Amino acid sequence: MTHRHTAGRARPPLVLIAVPEDTAVEMRALFLRVAEATPVDMQIVHDGRKALRALFRHRPDAMVLSLRLAGLSPWRVIDRVRDMSELPLLVVDTAYDADDAVRALEAGADDYLTPCTPERVVGPLLQARLRRGRPAPRKTQLIEDGWLTVDLAAREAVADGNFLDLSVLELDLLTAFARNPGQVLTREQLLDLVWHEPDADPGRVKYAVHRLRGKISRATGQAVPIGSVRSIGYRYRPPGSS
């Protein structure tokens, strides 16, 4: 769910709001009121994995994250956010908890907000964070299929909402699969696409695919949709594809 502020020509900052569905209306109303003085666009999601996908896809200027978020643990979301970005991160909670406040701030959050935080403070606080932390605009080159996202410009990849810690070679290999979903890629084709050495030892492909599968499996906790085609090569089939 997205709210666009249309006043003026310049694009307002985009704030990603990740909160439980039962508090989304209240949170949206709060930021609509804040937007009267501090114009912002809003992208609202209700699940931790969707929050990471939105972060990767939309490149927001700030993020508001509830510690009561469903799906992926909000603590893991904070870790992933800080793996990927230094954007301003405001954590919200239903009640003040000193232990959670300390944990959130030590994990990388910039602020810890609760219902006790005066509404008139939220707008200036958000604006101050945006002034300090708004990243310079840059072009993105994305390959997306709903399960996997590869950002060619940032040299980053996310699978099912999980950031993948890949080497340069592993990212190039994953990119080759992402560019050719459903197609069988021979070992020779992969040697050409990834190593630029079509006549090199095909054995290096086997070991590289093995390492790539292992990293994706550990990050997602799922079976990896890169299958072997006996005596030929490998095929990537995005989950849910026919």
CSV table of C-alpha atoms in Angstrom, one decimal, residues 25-225:
chain,number,residue,atom,x,y,z
A,25,VAL,CA,-4.4,2.4,9.7
A,26,GLU,CA,-3.3,4.2,12.8
A,27,MET,CA,0.3,4.5,11.6
A,28,ARG,CA,-0.7,5.7,8.2
A,29,ALA,CA,-3.0,8.3,9.7
A,30,LEU,CA,-0.1,9.5,12.0
A,31,PHE,CA,2.2,9.9,9.0
A,32,LEU,CA,-0.5,11.6,6.9
A,33,ARG,CA,-0.7,14.2,9.7
A,34,VAL,CA,3.0,14.4,9.8
A,35,ALA,CA,3.1,14.8,6.0
A,36,GLU,CA,1.2,18.1,6.3
A,37,ALA,CA,4.3,19.7,7.6
A,38,THR,CA,6.9,17.2,6.4
A,39,PRO,CA,5.8,16.0,2.9
A,40,VAL,CA,6.6,12.3,2.4
A,41,ASP,CA,5.6,9.4,0.3
A,42,MET,CA,4.8,6.1,2.1
A,43,GLN,CA,5.1,2.5,1.3
A,44,ILE,CA,3.4,0.3,3.9
A,45,VAL,CA,4.0,-3.4,4.4
A,46,HIS,CA,2.9,-5.9,7.1
A,47,ASP,CA,5.6,-8.6,7.0
A,48,GLY,CA,9.3,-8.7,7.6
A,49,ARG,CA,10.2,-10.4,4.3
A,50,LYS,CA,8.1,-8.0,2.3
A,51,ALA,CA,9.8,-5.2,4.1
A,52,LEU,CA,13.2,-6.4,2.9
A,53,ARG,CA,11.9,-6.8,-0.7
A,54,ALA,CA,10.4,-3.3,-0.6
A,55,LEU,CA,13.7,-1.9,0.8
A,56,PHE,CA,15.6,-3.6,-2.0
A,57,ARG,CA,13.2,-2.6,-4.8
A,58,HIS,CA,12.1,0.9,-3.8
A,59,ARG,CA,15.3,2.2,-2.1
A,60,PRO,CA,13.4,4.3,0.5
A,61,ASP,CA,14.9,7.3,2.1
A,62,ALA,CA,13.9,6.2,5.6
A,63,MET,CA,12.3,3.2,7.3
A,64,VAL,CA,9.9,2.9,10.2
A,65,LEU,CA,9.9,-0.7,11.7
A,66,SER,CA,7.6,-2.1,14.3
A,67,LEU,CA,9.1,-4.6,16.8
A,68,ARG,CA,5.8,-6.5,16.6
A,69,LEU,CA,6.1,-7.2,12.9
A,70,ALA,CA,4.9,-10.6,11.6
A,71,GLY,CA,6.9,-13.0,9.5
A,72,LEU,CA,10.7,-12.5,9.7
A,73,SER,CA,11.8,-11.4,13.1
A,74,PRO,CA,12.2,-7.6,13.3
A,75,TRP,CA,15.6,-8.1,14.8
A,76,ARG,CA,16.7,-10.0,11.7
A,77,VAL,CA,15.1,-7.3,9.6
A,78,ILE,CA,17.3,-4.7,11.4
A,79,ASP,CA,20.4,-6.8,10.8
A,80,ARG,CA,19.5,-7.2,7.1
A,81,VAL,CA,18.7,-3.4,6.7
A,82,ARG,CA,22.1,-2.6,8.2
A,83,ASP,CA,23.8,-5.1,5.9
A,84,MET,CA,22.3,-3.3,2.9
A,85,SER,CA,21.9,0.3,3.8
A,86,GLU,CA,22.7,3.2,6.2
A,87,LEU,CA,19.3,4.8,5.7
A,88,PRO,CA,17.6,6.3,8.8
A,89,LEU,CA,15.8,3.6,10.7
A,90,LEU,CA,13.1,4.5,13.3
A,91,VAL,CA,11.9,1.6,15.5
A,92,VAL,CA,8.4,1.7,17.0
A,93,ASP,CA,7.0,-0.3,19.8
A,94,THR,CA,3.6,-0.6,21.5
A,95,ALA,CA,5.0,0.3,24.9
A,96,TYR,CA,8.3,1.4,26.3
A,97,ASP,CA,10.7,-1.4,27.1
A,98,ALA,CA,14.3,-0.4,28.1
A,99,ASP,CA,15.8,-3.7,27.1
A,100,ASP,CA,14.2,-3.5,23.6
A,101,ALA,CA,15.2,0.1,23.3
A,102,VAL,CA,18.9,-0.6,24.0
A,103,ARG,CA,18.9,-3.7,21.8
A,104,ALA,CA,17.4,-1.8,18.9
A,105,LEU,CA,19.8,1.1,19.1
A,106,GLU,CA,22.8,-1.2,19.5
A,107,ALA,CA,21.6,-3.2,16.5
A,108,GLY,CA,21.6,0.0,14.3
A,109,ALA,CA,18.3,1.8,14.8
A,110,ASP,CA,18.5,5.6,14.9
A,111,ASP,CA,15.5,6.1,17.2
A,112,TYR,CA,13.1,4.2,19.4
A,113,LEU,CA,9.5,5.5,19.4
A,114,THR,CA,6.5,4.5,21.5
A,115,PRO,CA,3.0,5.8,22.0
A,116,CYS,CA,4.5,8.0,24.7
A,117,THR,CA,6.5,9.9,22.0
A,118,PRO,CA,4.6,13.2,21.4
A,119,GLU,CA,3.1,13.4,17.9
A,120,ARG,CA,4.5,16.9,17.4
A,121,VAL,CA,8.0,15.5,17.9
A,122,VAL,CA,7.7,12.8,15.2
A,123,GLY,CA,7.6,15.1,12.2
A,124,PRO,CA,10.7,17.2,13.1
A,125,LEU,CA,12.5,14.0,14.2
A,126,LEU,CA,11.8,12.3,10.9
A,127,GLN,CA,12.8,15.5,8.9
A,128,ALA,CA,16.1,15.7,10.9
A,129,ARG,CA,16.9,12.1,10.1
A,130,LEU,CA,16.1,12.6,6.4
A,131,ARG,CA,18.3,15.6,6.2
A,132,ARG,CA,21.2,13.7,7.6
A,133,GLY,CA,20.7,10.4,5.9
A,134,ARG,CA,19.0,10.8,2.6
A,135,PRO,CA,21.2,8.9,0.1
A,136,ALA,CA,22.2,10.4,-3.2
A,137,PRO,CA,20.0,9.2,-6.0
A,138,ARG,CA,21.4,6.5,-8.2
A,139,LYS,CA,20.3,4.3,-11.0
A,140,THR,CA,19.3,0.8,-10.3
A,141,GLN,CA,19.4,-2.2,-12.6
A,142,LEU,CA,17.2,-4.9,-11.2
A,143,ILE,CA,16.5,-8.5,-12.3
A,144,GLU,CA,13.4,-9.6,-10.4
A,145,ASP,CA,11.1,-12.6,-10.5
A,146,GLY,CA,9.2,-12.4,-7.2
A,147,TRP,CA,11.6,-14.7,-5.3
A,148,LEU,CA,15.0,-13.4,-6.4
A,149,THR,CA,16.2,-9.9,-6.9
A,150,VAL,CA,19.6,-9.0,-8.2
A,151,ASP,CA,20.7,-5.4,-8.2
A,152,LEU,CA,23.4,-5.1,-10.8
A,153,ALA,CA,24.3,-1.6,-9.9
A,154,ALA,CA,24.7,-2.2,-6.1
A,155,ARG,CA,26.1,-5.7,-6.7
A,156,GLU,CA,23.6,-7.2,-4.2
A,157,ALA,CA,21.1,-10.0,-4.2
A,158,VAL,CA,18.1,-11.0,-2.1
A,159,ALA,CA,16.3,-14.3,-2.2
A,160,ASP,CA,12.9,-14.6,-0.6
A,161,GLY,CA,13.6,-11.5,1.4
A,162,ASN,CA,17.0,-12.7,2.6
A,163,PHE,CA,20.2,-10.8,1.8
A,164,LEU,CA,22.8,-13.1,0.2
A,165,ASP,CA,26.4,-12.7,1.2
A,166,LEU,CA,28.1,-13.7,-2.1
A,167,SER,CA,31.5,-13.4,-3.6
A,168,VAL,CA,32.0,-11.6,-6.9
A,169,LEU,CA,32.1,-14.9,-8.8
A,170,GLU,CA,29.0,-16.3,-7.0
A,171,LEU,CA,27.0,-13.1,-7.8
A,172,ASP,CA,28.0,-13.3,-11.4
A,173,LEU,CA,26.9,-16.9,-11.5
A,174,LEU,CA,23.6,-16.1,-9.9
A,175,THR,CA,23.1,-13.3,-12.3
A,176,ALA,CA,23.6,-15.7,-15.2
A,177,PHE,CA,20.8,-17.9,-13.9
A,178,ALA,CA,18.5,-14.9,-13.1
A,179,ARG,CA,18.9,-13.6,-16.7
A,180,ASN,CA,17.9,-17.0,-18.1
A,181,PRO,CA,15.1,-18.4,-15.9
A,182,GLY,CA,13.8,-21.8,-17.0
A,183,GLN,CA,16.6,-22.3,-19.5
A,184,VAL,CA,19.2,-25.0,-19.3
A,185,LEU,CA,22.6,-23.5,-19.3
A,186,THR,CA,25.4,-25.8,-20.3
A,187,ARG,CA,28.7,-25.8,-18.4
A,188,GLU,CA,30.4,-24.3,-21.4
A,189,GLN,CA,27.8,-21.5,-21.5
A,190,LEU,CA,28.4,-20.8,-17.9
A,191,LEU,CA,32.1,-20.8,-18.3
A,192,ASP,CA,31.7,-18.2,-21.1
A,193,LEU,CA,29.1,-16.1,-19.2
A,194,VAL,CA,30.7,-16.1,-15.8
A,195,TRP,CA,34.4,-16.8,-16.3
A,196,HIS,CA,34.7,-15.7,-20.0
A,197,GLU,CA,36.7,-18.8,-20.6
A,198,PRO,CA,34.4,-21.3,-22.5
A,199,ASP,CA,37.3,-23.8,-22.9
A,200,ALA,CA,38.2,-23.9,-19.2
A,201,ASP,CA,37.8,-27.0,-17.0
A,202,PRO,CA,34.0,-27.6,-16.6
A,203,GLY,CA,34.7,-28.9,-13.1
A,204,ARG,CA,35.0,-25.3,-11.8
A,205,VAL,CA,31.3,-24.8,-12.6
A,206,LYS,CA,30.3,-27.8,-10.4
A,207,TYR,CA,32.1,-26.4,-7.4
A,208,ALA,CA,30.9,-22.9,-7.9
A,209,VAL,CA,27.3,-24.0,-8.2
A,210,HIS,CA,27.7,-26.1,-5.1
A,211,ARG,CA,28.9,-23.1,-3.1
A,212,LEU,CA,26.2,-20.9,-4.4
A,213,ARG,CA,23.5,-23.4,-3.6
A,214,GLY,CA,24.9,-23.7,-0.1
A,215,LYS,CA,24.8,-20.0,0.6
A,216,ILE,CA,21.3,-19.6,-0.7
A,217,SER,CA,20.0,-22.6,1.2
A,218,ARG,CA,21.5,-21.3,4.5
A,219,ALA,CA,20.1,-17.8,3.9
A,220,THR,CA,16.6,-18.9,3.0
A,221,GLY,CA,16.2,-22.2,4.8
A,222,GLN,CA,14.7,-23.6,1.6
A,223,ALA,CA,15.6,-25.9,-1.2
A,224,VAL,CA,17.5,-24.0,-3.9
A,225,PRO,CA,15.7,-23.8,-7.3
